[in-house]
Amino acid sequence: MKKLLSFLFLSFCAGITPIIVKAQTVSTFISSGLNKPAGVATDAAGNIYVADENGNRVVKYTPTGVQTVLASPVGGYMLPNGVAVDASNNVYVSTNHFNQHTVFKVTPENVVSELAPGTMDGPVGVAVDGNYNLYVADLNANTVRKITQAGVSSVFTTQVDFPVAVAVDGNGNVYVLSGQDSKVYKFTSAGTISTSFDGLSYPSGIAVDANNNVFVADTYGHRIVKITSAGVLSHYAGSEGIAGDTNGTLEDALFTEPFGIAVDANNQIYISEFSPNTIRKITPATLPVTLASYTAQINGNYALLEWRTESEQNNKSFVIYRSGDDKVFAELTRIAGAGNSATVKKYSYVDRMPLNGNNYYKLVQVDGDGKTKELGVKIVAFDFNTTIADAYPNPTLGKVKLSFDKGIYNTIVVSNSTGKVLRTYGLKSDVTEAFVDLSDYPKGIYVFRLAGLSESITRKVVKQ
């Protein structure tokens, strides 16, 4: 029978992490002292938990590698293989010895208890969701079980043959690895299969990051695979089919039978290797800006965007994109970055022609090498008064007549479809119409914005 392996757990990341320019790198975190490490998990403080299967123990490491041993039940663990940690730092350990088919819970006070005793035939992978529901890959029963915080056990699904690992994303979707067909199955929280992914070679570990990207330890493929939140599967690290222990970039690194996998709060990935008895670490790639804040707010009839950086290195520029509810983003402007700076820098931009309704402003950073990083999206909603205003003729071959109520507007701003301002006209308070000539401009869509002290309105005109 093919060797079947075990699991991981994920920890969610949040906030903005200070960053330095470097590529993603693979290194060896633990090189000795383990005996067939299987499942891996992390807690919110960045501690790493390893189910040391043949060592019959669970080892806890600090982020700097200081080791302690997790409390165990009377008689000890027998072939521990899966491990997970919940938001309250309770640790869950699955064991798959013929004398010990169960899951243990270890509290922060080192109180050890057995969950749903007598209900499992071969648990090999565990994961816990944000509501403290525990999911167990019960290999020998071809079942994934769900255990509530109150200890109530039920069958989540029986649709996966030889489930070897399980993970849960931030939306409650459950991912299950099959030891039979080497597929990743994605389930809704209700237990319905929504999709599956293949192309793997007996994967054994799976983790989900805070952005719902899935990482899979493809054991006999000797590599790490990534499935994006959009459902795109791609090679991530290692070299498919080639075993080794080389550290370095994702492209240069080699793995040997990666088993468990976990993502910590800093997006660092930890991977157990069953045969080499090691723990490897992937440090995420970063771009050269530490973003302290980014805000967008209404300022009169305009949208004011402000952001602040704590440091910059090799930072060329920032790009602001805008979209409406269609989420089709168009570039509004580029603002030069500070290059290299160790002091706080403040930036701002005013969108003088926001859309009526929702405006989505995406801030993107560009470094000197052309690499980009999305720093965030902010939403500003405008509800412009629909005061009567008319543009005629529309479409037009050249001249456009604008008719409007008296005393409301003092400016007409004409821009093209990309938002570039072409002309600005002043209006006297007693006028009710104005003429704009588009004869010198190419065919296309033009936006006329009538702006006043208390309100503004836009009209689109087609130039033929």
PDB file of N, CA and C in Angstrom, residues 322 351-355 412-425 436 438 441 444-449 458-461:
ATOM      1  N   ARG A 322      -8.732  53.590 -10.254  1.00  0.00           N
ATOM      2  CA  ARG A 322     -10.106  53.771  -9.782  1.00  0.00           C
ATOM      3  C   ARG A 322     -11.053  52.915 -10.619  1.00  0.00           C
ATOM      4  N   ASP A 351      -9.064  63.280  -6.229  1.00  0.00           N
ATOM      5  CA  ASP A 351      -9.831  62.948  -7.422  1.00  0.00           C
ATOM      6  C   ASP A 351     -10.934  63.989  -7.552  1.00  0.00           C
ATOM      7  N   ARG A 352     -10.774  64.878  -8.526  1.00  0.00           N
ATOM      8  CA  ARG A 352     -11.716  65.983  -8.688  1.00  0.00           C
ATOM      9  C   ARG A 352     -12.932  65.610  -9.537  1.00  0.00           C
ATOM     10  N   MET A 353     -12.937  64.388 -10.050  1.00  0.00           N
ATOM     11  CA  MET A 353     -14.077  63.947 -10.849  1.00  0.00           C
ATOM     12  C   MET A 353     -14.487  62.529 -10.437  1.00  0.00           C
ATOM     13  N   PRO A 354     -14.862  62.330  -9.196  1.00  0.00           N
ATOM     14  CA  PRO A 354     -15.289  60.983  -8.777  1.00  0.00           C
ATOM     15  C   PRO A 354     -16.583  60.569  -9.452  1.00  0.00           C
ATOM     16  N   LEU A 355     -16.820  59.277  -9.455  1.00  0.00           N
ATOM     17  CA  LEU A 355     -18.033  58.740 -10.053  1.00  0.00           C
ATOM     18  C   LEU A 355     -19.203  58.901  -9.102  1.00  0.00           C
ATOM     19  N   ILE A 412     -17.291  74.354 -15.290  1.00  0.00           N
ATOM     20  CA  ILE A 412     -17.448  73.187 -16.146  1.00  0.00           C
ATOM     21  C   ILE A 412     -16.053  72.596 -16.370  1.00  0.00           C
ATOM     22  N   VAL A 413     -15.909  71.331 -16.091  1.00  0.00           N
ATOM     23  CA  VAL A 413     -14.633  70.639 -16.315  1.00  0.00           C
ATOM     24  C   VAL A 413     -14.867  69.569 -17.370  1.00  0.00           C
ATOM     25  N   VAL A 414     -14.060  69.603 -18.430  1.00  0.00           N
ATOM     26  CA  VAL A 414     -14.186  68.638 -19.520  1.00  0.00           C
ATOM     27  C   VAL A 414     -12.981  67.694 -19.457  1.00  0.00           C
ATOM     28  N   SER A 415     -13.258  66.381 -19.457  1.00  0.00           N
ATOM     29  CA  SER A 415     -12.173  65.397 -19.421  1.00  0.00           C
ATOM     30  C   SER A 415     -12.460  64.287 -20.415  1.00  0.00           C
ATOM     31  N   ASN A 416     -11.415  63.526 -20.735  1.00  0.00           N
ATOM     32  CA  ASN A 416     -11.614  62.391 -21.630  1.00  0.00           C
ATOM     33  C   ASN A 416     -11.969  61.148 -20.829  1.00  0.00           C
ATOM     34  N   SER A 417     -12.071  60.005 -21.509  1.00  0.00           N
ATOM     35  CA  SER A 417     -12.551  58.786 -20.847  1.00  0.00           C
ATOM     36  C   SER A 417     -11.565  58.236 -19.829  1.00  0.00           C
ATOM     37  N   THR A 418     -10.304  58.661 -19.880  1.00  0.00           N
ATOM     38  CA  THR A 418      -9.315  58.196 -18.901  1.00  0.00           C
ATOM     39  C   THR A 418      -9.252  59.084 -17.668  1.00  0.00           C
ATOM     40  N   GLY A 419     -10.019  60.194 -17.677  1.00  0.00           N
ATOM     41  CA  GLY A 419     -10.027  61.102 -16.546  1.00  0.00           C
ATOM     42  C   GLY A 419      -9.112  62.305 -16.699  1.00  0.00           C
ATOM     43  N   LYS A 420      -8.402  62.392 -17.811  1.00  0.00           N
ATOM     44  CA  LYS A 420      -7.518  63.530 -18.038  1.00  0.00           C
ATOM     45  C   LYS A 420      -8.330  64.792 -18.305  1.00  0.00           C
ATOM     46  N   VAL A 421      -8.061  65.856 -17.554  1.00  0.00           N
ATOM     47  CA  VAL A 421      -8.774  67.116 -17.715  1.00  0.00           C
ATOM     48  C   VAL A 421      -8.271  67.842 -18.962  1.00  0.00           C
ATOM     49  N   LEU A 422      -9.215  68.196 -19.851  1.00  0.00           N
ATOM     50  CA  LEU A 422      -8.860  68.867 -21.100  1.00  0.00           C
ATOM     51  C   LEU A 422      -9.090  70.372 -21.048  1.00  0.00           C
ATOM     52  N   ARG A 423     -10.205  70.791 -20.503  1.00  0.00           N
ATOM     53  CA  ARG A 423     -10.532  72.221 -20.425  1.00  0.00           C
ATOM     54  C   ARG A 423     -11.330  72.484 -19.165  1.00  0.00           C
ATOM     55  N   THR A 424     -11.215  73.698 -18.640  1.00  0.00           N
ATOM     56  CA  THR A 424     -12.010  74.146 -17.508  1.00  0.00           C
ATOM     57  C   THR A 424     -12.607  75.511 -17.841  1.00  0.00           C
ATOM     58  N   TYR A 425     -13.923  75.653 -17.625  1.00  0.00           N
ATOM     59  CA  TYR A 425     -14.616  76.894 -17.936  1.00  0.00           C
ATOM     60  C   TYR A 425     -15.259  77.437 -16.655  1.00  0.00           C
ATOM     61  N   VAL A 436     -19.688  74.178 -25.409  1.00  0.00           N
ATOM     62  CA  VAL A 436     -18.336  73.615 -25.419  1.00  0.00           C
ATOM     63  C   VAL A 436     -18.089  73.018 -26.786  1.00  0.00           C
ATOM     64  N   LEU A 438     -16.021  70.545 -29.117  1.00  0.00           N
ATOM     65  CA  LEU A 438     -15.134  69.367 -29.134  1.00  0.00           C
ATOM     66  C   LEU A 438     -14.545  69.112 -30.517  1.00  0.00           C
ATOM     67  N   TYR A 441     -10.994  67.750 -30.873  1.00  0.00           N
ATOM     68  CA  TYR A 441     -10.653  66.529 -30.130  1.00  0.00           C
ATOM     69  C   TYR A 441     -11.070  65.296 -30.918  1.00  0.00           C
ATOM     70  N   GLY A 444     -14.631  59.869 -29.446  1.00  0.00           N
ATOM     71  CA  GLY A 444     -14.557  59.165 -28.177  1.00  0.00           C
ATOM     72  C   GLY A 444     -15.611  59.653 -27.203  1.00  0.00           C
ATOM     73  N   ILE A 445     -15.451  59.240 -25.947  1.00  0.00           N
ATOM     74  CA  ILE A 445     -16.377  59.628 -24.884  1.00  0.00           C
ATOM     75  C   ILE A 445     -15.748  60.729 -24.051  1.00  0.00           C
ATOM     76  N   TYR A 446     -16.499  61.771 -23.770  1.00  0.00           N
ATOM     77  CA  TYR A 446     -16.027  62.896 -22.976  1.00  0.00           C
ATOM     78  C   TYR A 446     -16.972  63.106 -21.801  1.00  0.00           C
ATOM     79  N   VAL A 447     -16.399  63.532 -20.709  1.00  0.00           N
ATOM     80  CA  VAL A 447     -17.173  63.733 -19.486  1.00  0.00           C
ATOM     81  C   VAL A 447     -17.223  65.223 -19.170  1.00  0.00           C
ATOM     82  N   PHE A 448     -18.437  65.750 -19.005  1.00  0.00           N
ATOM     83  CA  PHE A 448     -18.644  67.138 -18.620  1.00  0.00           C
ATOM     84  C   PHE A 448     -19.078  67.146 -17.154  1.00  0.00           C
ATOM     85  N   ARG A 449     -18.304  67.821 -16.328  1.00  0.00           N
ATOM     86  CA  ARG A 449     -18.645  67.914 -14.910  1.00  0.00           C
ATOM     87  C   ARG A 449     -19.003  69.356 -14.579  1.00  0.00           C
ATOM     88  N   THR A 458     -22.397  65.129 -13.453  1.00  0.00           N
ATOM     89  CA  THR A 458     -21.611  64.794 -14.644  1.00  0.00           C
ATOM     90  C   THR A 458     -22.531  64.333 -15.762  1.00  0.00           C
ATOM     91  N   ARG A 459     -22.099  64.593 -16.965  1.00  0.00           N
ATOM     92  CA  ARG A 459     -22.781  64.104 -18.173  1.00  0.00           C
ATOM     93  C   ARG A 459     -21.731  63.584 -19.134  1.00  0.00           C
ATOM     94  N   LYS A 460     -22.018  62.419 -19.729  1.00  0.00           N
ATOM     95  CA  LYS A 460     -21.122  61.857 -20.733  1.00  0.00           C
ATOM     96  C   LYS A 460     -21.628  62.198 -22.125  1.00  0.00           C
ATOM     97  N   VAL A 461     -20.694  62.597 -23.004  1.00  0.00           N
ATOM     98  CA  VAL A 461     -21.043  62.980 -24.358  1.00  0.00           C
ATOM     99  C   VAL A 461     -20.167  62.193 -25.315  1.00  0.00           C
TER     100      VAL A 461
END
